[in-house]
C-alpha positions as CSV (number, residue, x, y, z in Angstrom):
1,X,86.3,105.7,119.7
2,X,88.2,108.2,117.4
3,X,90.9,106.6,115.3
4,X,93.6,108.7,116.9
5,X,92.5,107.6,120.4
6,X,92.5,103.9,119.2
7,X,96.1,104.2,117.8
8,X,97.3,105.8,121.0
9,X,95.6,103.0,123.0
10,X,97.2,100.3,120.6
11,X,100.6,102.0,121.1
12,X,100.1,101.7,124.9
13,X,99.3,98.0,124.6
14,X,102.1,97.3,122.2
15,X,104.7,98.9,124.5
16,X,103.2,96.9,127.5
17,X,103.5,93.6,125.6
18,X,107.0,94.4,124.5
19,X,108.0,95.5,128.0
20,X,106.8,92.0,129.3
21,X,108.0,89.8,126.5
22,X,111.1,91.7,125.6
23,X,110.6,91.0,121.9
24,X,107.8,89.8,119.5
25,X,107.2,89.1,115.9
26,X,104.6,91.1,114.1
27,X,102.3,88.0,113.9
28,X,102.6,87.3,117.6
29,X,101.9,91.0,118.5
30,X,98.9,90.8,116.2
31,X,97.5,87.7,117.9
32,X,98.1,89.0,121.3
33,X,96.4,92.3,120.5
34,X,93.4,90.5,119.0
35,X,93.3,88.2,122.2
36,X,93.4,91.3,124.5
37,X,90.7,93.0,122.5
38,X,88.5,89.9,122.7
39,X,88.9,89.6,126.4
40,X,87.8,93.1,127.0
41,X,84.9,93.0,124.5
42,X,86.4,95.1,121.8
43,X,87.5,92.5,119.4
44,X,87.1,92.7,115.7
45,X,83.9,90.7,115.9
46,X,82.3,93.5,117.8
47,X,84.2,95.9,115.5
48,X,84.6,99.6,116.1
49,X,80.8,99.7,116.8
50,X,81.6,98.6,120.3
51,X,82.2,102.2,121.0
52,X,84.5,101.6,123.9
53,X,86.7,104.1,125.2
54,X,90.0,103.8,127.3
55,X,88.1,104.8,130.4
56,X,85.6,101.9,130.2
57,X,88.2,99.1,129.9
58,X,87.4,98.2,126.4
59,X,90.2,97.7,124.0
60,X,89.1,98.0,120.4
61,X,91.5,96.3,118.0
62,X,90.4,95.7,114.4
63,X,93.7,96.1,112.4
64,X,94.9,93.6,109.9
65,X,98.5,92.4,110.2
66,X,99.6,94.7,107.4
67,X,98.1,97.6,109.1
68,X,99.7,96.7,112.3
69,X,103.1,96.4,110.5
70,X,102.5,100.0,109.2
71,X,101.7,101.3,112.6
72,X,104.7,99.5,114.0
73,X,106.8,101.3,111.3
74,X,105.6,104.6,112.7
75,X,106.6,103.6,116.1
76,X,110.1,102.8,114.8
77,X,110.3,106.2,113.1
78,X,109.4,107.6,116.5
79,X,112.3,105.6,117.9
80,X,110.0,104.0,120.5
81,X,110.6,100.5,119.3
82,X,113.1,98.8,116.9
83,X,113.1,95.9,114.6
84,X,116.0,93.4,115.0
85,X,116.1,90.0,113.5
86,X,112.5,89.7,112.6
87,X,111.2,90.9,116.0
88,X,110.1,94.2,117.5
89,X,111.4,95.2,120.8
90,X,111.4,98.5,122.9
91,X,114.2,100.9,122.4
92,X,116.4,100.9,125.5
93,X,117.0,104.4,126.9
94,X,120.3,104.9,128.6
95,X,119.8,107.9,131.0
96,X,123.4,107.8,132.0
97,X,122.8,106.5,135.6
């Protein structure tokens, strides 16, 4: 899987986790992402060589915690998530309704 696709898939999973759990620490996100990858057969033990794609149900996750934090920083810059009191959460959008 191309790195760009892998990051997009990771972003989707991060947003889903934060939607369900409201807020999570970086460590907890990292653990949950590793667990999800292992459950779909795309964990770091299989590595990127698993060759999975979003279409075949394999979630490849092989980031270290510092790499995840850097990616989360990019999502903060895009204003998709925010970091408050040591936890990440989705940015709530008020559409005026």
